[in-house]
Short mmCIF file of C-alpha atoms and ligand atoms in Angstrom, two decimals:
data_model
loop_
_atom_site.label_atom_id
_atom_site.label_comp_id
_atom_site.label_asym_id
_atom_site.label_seq_id
_atom_site.Cartn_x
_atom_site.Cartn_y
_atom_site.Cartn_z
CA MET A 1 -9.78 -29.04 154.16
CA PRO A 2 -9.00 -26.23 151.64
CA ASP A 3 -9.34 -22.55 152.60
CA VAL A 4 -11.34 -20.53 150.07
CA ALA A 5 -11.46 -16.81 149.27
CA VAL A 6 -14.50 -15.64 147.32
CA ILE A 7 -13.89 -12.51 145.22
CA GLY A 8 -17.08 -10.74 144.15
CA GLY A 9 -20.25 -10.90 146.21
CA GLY A 10 -23.01 -11.01 143.55
CA ILE A 11 -23.27 -14.63 142.42
CA GLY A 12 -20.46 -15.12 144.94
CA GLY A 13 -23.19 -14.93 147.59
CA GLU A 14 -24.79 -18.07 146.04
CA HIS A 15 -21.38 -19.79 145.98
CA ILE A 16 -21.04 -19.01 149.69
CA LYS A 17 -24.41 -20.66 150.40
CA ALA A 18 -23.25 -23.78 148.51
CA TYR A 19 -19.94 -23.96 150.43
CA ALA A 20 -22.03 -23.81 153.61
CA GLU A 21 -23.78 -27.01 152.43
CA LEU A 22 -20.36 -28.70 152.35
CA PRO A 23 -18.86 -27.83 155.75
CA ASP A 24 -16.55 -30.87 155.72
CA ARG A 25 -15.08 -30.03 152.32
CA PHE A 26 -14.38 -26.26 152.27
CA ARG A 27 -13.76 -23.40 154.69
CA VAL A 28 -14.46 -19.89 153.35
CA THR A 29 -11.89 -17.80 155.20
CA ALA A 30 -12.03 -14.55 153.18
CA VAL A 31 -14.51 -12.54 151.14
CA CYS A 32 -13.27 -9.77 148.87
CA ASP A 33 -15.42 -7.08 147.29
CA VAL A 34 -14.92 -3.37 146.57
CA ASN A 35 -18.50 -2.96 147.79
CA ARG A 36 -17.59 -2.93 151.49
CA ASP A 37 -21.11 -3.33 152.87
CA LEU A 38 -21.81 -6.36 150.70
CA GLY A 39 -18.38 -7.92 151.30
CA GLN A 40 -18.51 -7.37 155.04
CA ARG A 41 -22.01 -8.85 155.30
CA LEU A 42 -20.97 -11.98 153.39
CA ALA A 43 -17.74 -12.32 155.38
CA THR A 44 -19.75 -12.23 158.59
CA GLN A 45 -22.02 -14.95 157.16
CA THR A 46 -19.00 -17.20 156.51
CA GLY A 47 -17.07 -16.43 159.69
CA GLY A 48 -14.14 -15.41 157.45
CA ARG A 49 -12.43 -12.05 157.17
CA PHE A 50 -13.33 -9.20 154.81
CA THR A 51 -10.95 -7.44 152.45
CA ALA A 52 -11.55 -5.00 149.60
CA ASP A 53 -8.14 -5.74 148.09
CA ILE A 54 -7.52 -8.63 145.69
CA ASP A 55 -3.74 -8.37 146.36
CA ASP A 56 -4.43 -9.16 150.00
CA VAL A 57 -6.12 -12.44 148.96
CA LEU A 58 -3.33 -13.40 146.56
CA ALA A 59 -0.64 -12.74 149.17
CA ASP A 60 -2.32 -14.89 151.85
CA PRO A 61 -0.33 -18.16 152.00
CA ASP A 62 -3.18 -19.96 153.81
CA ILE A 63 -5.67 -19.56 150.95
CA ASP A 64 -5.74 -22.62 148.69
CA ILE A 65 -8.62 -21.70 146.35
CA VAL A 66 -9.61 -18.32 144.95
CA ASP A 67 -13.19 -18.30 143.69
CA ILE A 68 -13.46 -15.57 141.03
CA CYS A 69 -16.99 -14.15 140.81
CA LEU A 70 -15.99 -10.85 139.24
CA PRO A 71 -17.41 -9.24 136.07
CA PRO A 72 -16.23 -11.19 132.98
CA ALA A 73 -13.41 -8.89 131.78
CA MET A 74 -11.61 -9.41 135.12
CA HIS A 75 -11.61 -13.23 134.98
CA VAL A 76 -8.43 -13.85 132.99
CA PRO A 77 -6.21 -11.17 134.60
CA VAL A 78 -7.13 -12.34 138.11
CA ALA A 79 -7.00 -16.07 137.26
CA LEU A 80 -3.48 -15.67 135.82
CA ARG A 81 -2.33 -14.10 139.10
CA VAL A 82 -4.02 -16.85 141.13
CA LEU A 83 -2.16 -19.49 139.12
CA GLU A 84 1.12 -17.56 139.51
CA ALA A 85 0.54 -17.74 143.27
CA ASP A 86 0.21 -21.57 142.88
CA LYS A 87 -3.40 -21.53 144.10
CA HIS A 88 -6.46 -23.13 142.49
CA ALA A 89 -8.80 -20.79 140.59
CA ILE A 90 -12.54 -21.38 140.42
CA VAL A 91 -13.61 -19.13 137.55
CA GLU A 92 -17.19 -18.08 136.86
CA LYS A 93 -18.35 -18.22 133.27
CA PRO A 94 -17.15 -17.13 130.83
CA ILE A 95 -13.58 -18.16 131.69
CA ALA A 96 -12.25 -15.80 128.99
CA GLY A 97 -13.30 -13.34 126.31
CA SER A 98 -11.29 -14.95 123.50
CA LEU A 99 -9.55 -18.14 122.48
CA VAL A 100 -6.14 -16.48 122.76
CA GLU A 101 -6.90 -15.55 126.37
CA ALA A 102 -8.25 -19.03 127.11
CA ASP A 103 -5.03 -20.49 125.63
CA ARG A 104 -3.03 -18.22 127.99
CA LEU A 105 -4.91 -19.74 130.92
CA VAL A 106 -4.10 -23.24 129.66
CA ALA A 107 -0.38 -22.35 129.44
CA ALA A 108 -0.44 -20.74 132.91
CA GLU A 109 -2.17 -23.76 134.44
CA ALA A 110 0.56 -26.03 133.02
CA ARG A 111 3.20 -23.92 134.86
CA SER A 112 1.28 -23.75 138.15
CA ARG A 113 0.66 -26.11 141.05
CA GLY A 114 -2.92 -24.80 140.92
CA SER A 115 -5.73 -25.81 138.56
CA VAL A 116 -8.55 -23.87 136.91
CA PHE A 117 -12.11 -25.07 137.52
CA PRO A 118 -14.60 -23.24 135.25
CA VAL A 119 -18.08 -22.90 136.75
CA PHE A 120 -20.67 -25.02 134.90
CA GLN A 121 -22.94 -25.91 137.80
CA TYR A 122 -25.87 -26.92 135.54
CA ARG A 123 -24.12 -30.28 135.06
CA TYR A 124 -25.08 -31.50 138.53
CA GLY A 125 -28.32 -33.03 139.78
CA LYS A 126 -30.25 -36.28 139.85
CA ALA A 127 -31.57 -36.13 136.27
CA PHE A 128 -28.04 -36.20 134.88
CA ASP A 129 -27.13 -39.08 137.19
CA GLN A 130 -30.18 -40.89 135.79
CA LEU A 131 -28.98 -40.26 132.25
CA ALA A 132 -25.51 -41.53 133.27
CA ALA A 133 -27.06 -44.66 134.79
CA LEU A 134 -28.96 -45.32 131.56
CA ARG A 135 -25.71 -44.84 129.63
CA THR A 136 -23.87 -47.25 131.93
CA ALA A 137 -26.62 -49.78 131.22
CA GLY A 138 -25.93 -49.23 127.50
CA PHE A 139 -29.44 -47.96 126.89
CA PRO A 140 -29.50 -44.67 124.93
CA GLY A 141 -27.47 -45.72 121.88
CA ARG A 142 -26.18 -43.13 119.42
CA PRO A 143 -27.05 -39.43 119.82
CA ILE A 144 -29.30 -38.49 116.88
CA ALA A 145 -30.77 -35.01 117.36
CA ALA A 146 -31.27 -32.41 120.10
CA ALA A 147 -33.23 -29.21 120.62
CA ILE A 148 -32.32 -26.76 123.37
CA GLU A 149 -33.91 -23.51 124.43
CA THR A 150 -32.54 -20.74 126.59
CA HIS A 151 -35.54 -18.40 126.73
CA TRP A 152 -35.03 -15.93 129.57
CA ASN A 153 -36.28 -12.51 130.56
CA ARG A 154 -33.53 -9.92 131.02
CA ASP A 155 -34.81 -6.33 131.06
CA ARG A 156 -33.55 -2.86 131.90
CA HIS A 157 -33.27 -3.70 135.61
CA TYR A 158 -30.79 -6.47 134.78
CA TYR A 159 -28.83 -4.22 132.42
CA ALA A 160 -28.72 -1.40 135.01
CA ASN A 161 -25.59 -3.17 136.30
CA PRO A 162 -23.10 -1.26 134.10
CA TRP A 163 -20.87 -4.16 133.01
CA ARG A 164 -23.78 -6.08 131.48
CA GLY A 165 -24.52 -5.79 127.78
CA SER A 166 -21.17 -4.15 126.97
CA TRP A 167 -18.38 -5.58 124.80
CA ASP A 168 -15.73 -4.02 127.05
CA HIS A 169 -16.94 -5.64 130.27
CA GLU A 170 -19.29 -8.55 129.54
CA LEU A 171 -17.17 -9.51 126.48
CA GLY A 172 -20.18 -11.01 124.68
CA GLY A 173 -23.94 -11.44 124.93
CA ALA A 174 -26.48 -14.20 125.43
CA VAL A 175 -24.36 -16.81 123.62
CA LEU A 176 -21.34 -16.16 125.83
CA SER A 177 -23.11 -15.39 129.10
CA HIS A 178 -26.41 -17.27 129.21
CA ALA A 179 -26.70 -20.16 126.73
CA ILE A 180 -23.10 -21.17 127.53
CA HIS A 181 -24.53 -23.50 130.22
CA ALA A 182 -26.99 -25.29 127.89
CA HIS A 183 -24.30 -25.59 125.21
CA ASP A 184 -21.93 -27.09 127.78
CA LEU A 185 -24.62 -29.67 128.60
CA LEU A 186 -25.14 -30.40 124.91
CA THR A 187 -21.43 -31.16 124.38
CA GLN A 188 -21.26 -33.16 127.61
CA HIS A 189 -24.10 -35.45 126.53
CA PHE A 190 -23.78 -35.38 122.73
CA GLY A 191 -19.99 -35.08 122.31
CA ALA A 192 -17.78 -32.61 120.45
CA VAL A 193 -19.11 -30.10 117.92
CA ALA A 194 -17.74 -30.39 114.37
CA GLU A 195 -19.53 -27.52 112.62
CA ILE A 196 -21.71 -24.50 113.38
CA ALA A 197 -24.15 -22.35 111.42
CA ALA A 198 -25.49 -19.40 113.41
CA VAL A 199 -27.51 -16.20 113.13
CA LEU A 200 -27.43 -13.71 116.03
CA GLY A 201 -29.43 -10.59 116.77
CA THR A 202 -30.01 -7.88 119.36
CA ASN A 203 -33.80 -7.91 119.34
CA ALA A 204 -35.00 -7.61 122.92
CA ASN A 205 -32.89 -4.95 124.67
CA PRO A 206 -31.01 -1.77 123.71
CA VAL A 207 -27.55 -3.26 124.40
CA GLU A 208 -24.30 -3.62 122.42
CA THR A 209 -24.12 -7.42 122.59
CA GLU A 210 -26.45 -10.06 121.11
CA ASP A 211 -29.54 -11.13 123.06
CA CYS A 212 -31.07 -13.61 120.57
CA ALA A 213 -29.63 -16.42 118.49
CA ALA A 214 -30.62 -19.31 116.22
CA ILE A 215 -27.83 -21.89 116.04
CA SER A 216 -27.40 -25.24 114.24
CA PHE A 217 -24.78 -27.74 115.39
CA ALA A 218 -23.33 -30.70 113.50
CA MET A 219 -21.73 -32.94 116.11
CA ALA A 220 -18.56 -34.93 115.36
CA ASN A 221 -20.55 -38.18 115.77
CA GLY A 222 -23.06 -37.10 113.11
CA ALA A 223 -25.86 -35.97 115.46
CA LEU A 224 -27.59 -32.65 114.74
CA ALA A 225 -28.77 -30.06 117.25
CA THR A 226 -30.43 -26.67 117.38
CA SER A 227 -30.27 -23.97 120.05
CA SER A 228 -32.79 -21.15 120.30
CA ILE A 229 -31.81 -18.24 122.54
CA THR A 230 -33.60 -15.10 123.62
CA LEU A 231 -33.41 -12.79 126.62
CA GLY A 232 -36.78 -11.28 125.67
CA ALA A 233 -39.07 -14.09 126.84
CA ALA A 234 -41.89 -13.52 129.32
CA SER A 235 -40.26 -15.83 131.86
CA ASP A 236 -37.07 -17.85 132.34
CA THR A 237 -37.07 -21.35 130.88
CA THR A 238 -34.29 -23.73 129.88
CA ARG A 239 -35.47 -26.78 127.96
CA MET A 240 -33.57 -29.70 126.45
CA ARG A 241 -34.71 -32.61 124.34
CA LEU A 242 -32.00 -35.18 123.67
CA VAL A 243 -32.98 -37.82 121.12
CA TYR A 244 -30.83 -40.94 121.16
CA GLU A 245 -31.16 -44.07 119.05
CA HIS A 246 -33.21 -45.95 121.68
CA LEU A 247 -34.28 -43.20 124.09
CA THR A 248 -35.58 -39.64 124.19
CA ALA A 249 -34.64 -37.61 127.27
CA GLU A 250 -36.67 -34.47 127.90
CA SER A 251 -36.06 -31.91 130.64
CA GLY A 252 -38.62 -29.75 132.37
CA THR A 253 -38.22 -25.99 132.13
CA ALA A 254 -36.32 -25.10 135.35
CA PRO A 255 -34.05 -22.32 134.11
CA TYR A 256 -30.96 -22.54 136.35
CA ALA A 257 -30.73 -26.14 137.53
CA PRO A 258 -32.04 -28.50 134.85
CA GLY A 259 -30.57 -31.46 136.75
CA THR A 260 -33.12 -30.95 139.54
CA ASP A 261 -36.09 -31.17 137.17
CA ASP A 262 -38.20 -34.25 136.68
CA TRP A 263 -37.00 -35.42 133.27
CA HIS A 264 -39.02 -37.69 131.04
CA PHE A 265 -37.04 -40.66 129.70
CA ALA A 266 -38.97 -42.51 126.99
CA ALA A 267 -37.95 -45.73 125.23
CA ARG A 268 -38.35 -45.72 121.46
CA ASP A 269 -39.30 -49.35 121.68
CA LEU A 270 -42.29 -49.20 124.05
CA THR A 271 -41.67 -52.73 125.27
CA ARG A 272 -38.41 -51.54 126.88
CA GLN A 273 -39.91 -48.69 128.98
CA ALA A 274 -40.05 -50.90 132.08
CA GLU A 275 -36.27 -51.48 131.83
CA ILE A 276 -35.72 -47.72 131.82
CA ASP A 277 -38.06 -47.13 134.73
CA ALA A 278 -36.29 -49.78 136.80
CA ILE A 279 -32.88 -48.12 136.20
CA LEU A 280 -34.26 -44.65 137.06
CA GLN A 281 -35.79 -45.84 140.31
CA ASP A 282 -32.43 -46.96 141.68
CA VAL A 283 -30.70 -43.58 141.19
CA PRO A 284 -30.36 -41.76 144.53
CA ASP A 285 -30.81 -38.03 145.07
CA ALA A 286 -27.72 -36.02 144.24
CA LEU A 287 -26.22 -32.68 145.16
CA ALA A 288 -27.30 -30.23 142.46
CA GLY A 289 -26.17 -26.85 141.17
CA PHE A 290 -23.28 -25.10 142.90
CA ALA A 291 -23.13 -27.63 145.78
CA GLY A 292 -22.81 -30.51 143.29
CA TYR A 293 -20.20 -28.56 141.33
CA PHE A 294 -18.08 -27.73 144.42
CA ASP A 295 -18.36 -31.30 145.69
CA ALA A 296 -16.80 -32.49 142.41
CA VAL A 297 -14.04 -29.84 142.72
CA ALA A 298 -13.25 -31.10 146.23
CA ASP A 299 -13.00 -34.68 144.92
CA ALA A 300 -10.59 -33.55 142.20
CA ILE A 301 -8.39 -31.61 144.63
CA GLU A 302 -8.30 -34.64 146.93
CA GLY A 303 -7.03 -36.79 144.05
CA ARG A 304 -10.28 -38.31 142.83
CA PRO A 305 -10.87 -36.50 139.53
CA GLY A 306 -13.55 -37.31 136.97
CA ARG A 307 -16.68 -35.36 137.88
CA GLU A 308 -15.18 -31.87 137.99
CA VAL A 309 -15.32 -29.26 135.22
CA THR A 310 -11.83 -28.90 133.75
CA LEU A 311 -10.08 -26.05 131.99
CA ALA A 312 -10.32 -28.15 128.79
CA ASP A 313 -14.13 -27.93 129.16
CA GLY A 314 -13.86 -24.16 129.67
CA LEU A 315 -11.64 -23.83 126.60
CA ALA A 316 -14.15 -25.88 124.57
CA SER A 317 -16.93 -23.48 125.63
CA ILE A 318 -14.97 -20.48 124.32
CA GLU A 319 -14.05 -22.39 121.14
CA LEU A 320 -17.78 -22.92 120.56
CA VAL A 321 -18.73 -19.28 121.20
CA SER A 322 -15.95 -18.17 118.81
CA ALA A 323 -17.27 -20.48 116.09
CA ILE A 324 -20.84 -19.23 116.63
CA TYR A 325 -19.82 -15.57 116.41
CA HIS A 326 -17.64 -16.24 113.36
CA SER A 327 -20.46 -18.06 111.58
CA ASP A 328 -22.87 -15.18 112.22
CA ARG A 329 -20.44 -12.53 111.04
CA SER A 330 -19.10 -14.40 108.01
CA GLY A 331 -22.44 -15.89 106.91
CA GLN A 332 -20.58 -19.21 106.57
CA ARG A 333 -20.70 -22.60 108.24
CA VAL A 334 -17.66 -22.79 110.55
CA SER A 335 -15.65 -25.91 111.44
CA LEU A 336 -14.09 -26.47 114.84
CA PRO A 337 -11.41 -26.08 116.12
CA VAL A 338 -11.38 -22.40 115.20
CA ASP A 339 -8.32 -21.20 113.26
CA ARG A 340 -6.23 -19.22 115.79
CA SER A 341 -5.11 -16.76 113.05
CA LEU A 342 -8.69 -15.47 112.60
CA PRO A 343 -9.53 -12.11 114.26
CA ILE A 344 -12.31 -13.86 116.23
CA ALA A 345 -9.63 -15.86 118.07
CA MET A 346 -8.12 -12.59 119.41
CA SER A 347 -11.42 -11.01 120.48
CA LEU A 348 -15.11 -11.88 120.41
CA ARG A 349 -15.90 -8.19 120.10
CA ARG A 350 -17.88 -7.14 117.06
N1 LIG B 1 -22.88 -19.64 136.95
C1 LIG B 1 -23.98 -18.88 136.90
O1 LIG B 1 -25.10 -19.38 136.79
C2 LIG B 1 -23.85 -17.39 137.01
C3 LIG B 1 -24.95 -16.61 137.40
C4 LIG B 1 -24.76 -15.23 137.51
C5 LIG B 1 -23.54 -14.66 137.19
N2 LIG B 1 -22.50 -15.45 136.77
C6 LIG B 1 -21.20 -14.87 136.42
O2 LIG B 1 -20.59 -14.39 137.61
C7 LIG B 1 -19.84 -13.21 137.33
C8 LIG B 1 -20.33 -12.09 138.24
O3 LIG B 1 -21.67 -11.82 137.93
P1 LIG B 1 -22.64 -11.13 139.00
O4 LIG B 1 -23.99 -11.18 138.41
O5 LIG B 1 -22.40 -11.70 140.33
O6 LIG B 1 -22.09 -9.62 138.95
P2 LIG B 1 -22.23 -8.51 140.07
O7 LIG B 1 -21.90 -7.23 139.41
O8 LIG B 1 -23.53 -8.66 140.78
O9 LIG B 1 -21.10 -8.89 141.13
C9 LIG B 1 -19.73 -8.67 140.89
C10 LIG B 1 -19.13 -8.18 142.21
O10 LIG B 1 -17.72 -7.97 141.97
C11 LIG B 1 -17.35 -6.82 142.73
N3 LIG B 1 -16.12 -6.25 142.18
C12 LIG B 1 -15.96 -5.58 141.03
N4 LIG B 1 -14.66 -5.21 140.88
C13 LIG B 1 -13.99 -5.68 141.96
C14 LIG B 1 -12.63 -5.64 142.39
N5 LIG B 1 -11.68 -5.04 141.65
N6 LIG B 1 -12.30 -6.22 143.56
C15 LIG B 1 -13.24 -6.84 144.32
N7 LIG B 1 -14.55 -6.90 143.97
C16 LIG B 1 -14.92 -6.33 142.81
C17 LIG B 1 -18.55 -5.89 142.60
O11 LIG B 1 -18.55 -4.91 143.64
C18 LIG B 1 -19.71 -6.85 142.68
O12 LIG B 1 -20.22 -6.98 144.00
C19 LIG B 1 -20.05 -12.93 135.84
O13 LIG B 1 -18.97 -13.44 135.11
C20 LIG B 1 -21.31 -13.68 135.49
O14 LIG B 1 -21.34 -14.09 134.14
C21 LIG B 1 -22.64 -16.80 136.69
#
């Protein structure tokens, strides 16, 4: 069973709870945070040791996986060192603040015995297994159109944490930090993005980075999608409507774990609804959120890949954010992959 060190005890505390749901798959043996009280409390919870020093974690030969839950600007520098130490790196979103940095991670992973697993825990849960079962049965047909909403409430209390809302530390705004999950789901279920047209704004909070966006996607398979983003909503809702040739799949509004929602799967041809309902009924409950995500990482490390989030997925997420930012700033539609000679490839910063 792999030994894990968790670095950063904010969302890292939620990761620790999920590891505790998988006691046969992971052992958290160290917690690292410069906030000693927080780190010590979490270490006690895990039964592992506490350290305030990242070097201490990297030098520990017994640690197999370093789970990086640090503020965004620290992800790439720490992940590169984890890979140099031939350990696996679990990296919270966003994996990087530019395409050039994401490419450096790809090169470092190729040299290392370790792998990078970007955190996209929204992918896991029963509803997505139901969609997969319908796909296996050949039901949905071609993707046609999708609408996704990331309408959350982030106010001054959220931005009191000094790294948030700043180009230097958060590296981007709602497109990079919040809607990145819904966009990952869109590409997972609708395929690669071919072209973007986007308009961004900072309308809800007095911060440097964007907190609203209106984005159009042309997918490589011809499907069209729209994404509406705001951090100025009255409550937190994530909503997805995926329209396929023969089926429309509609989520509820659970903001952080759409896979746990009761989705509505409707046949376009009403006479086929019973076929859908029969397939859905046979899908068992699944691990959702972080526990589902870590379970897939454990499978991959044990030599059964396929369900885990890969560095290629993480790179694709940064490619998409880069295209969205470039479209907003240039006023043009932008094709993917993004030209690496453009300034946006070096830095997402405005
Ligand atoms: N996947 C998700 O749904 C999700 C949700 C929330 C946050 N996140 C991501 O997780 C990351 C962390 O976000 P957060 O909200 O937990 O932030 P946070 O500020 O609450 O936590 C970060 C922790 O890192 C610690 N830290 C900072 N510098 C350190 C250092 N040099 N050594 C050791 N510890 C150090 C801080 O003391 C703090 O406790 C961000 O990238 C964020 O985007 C992901």
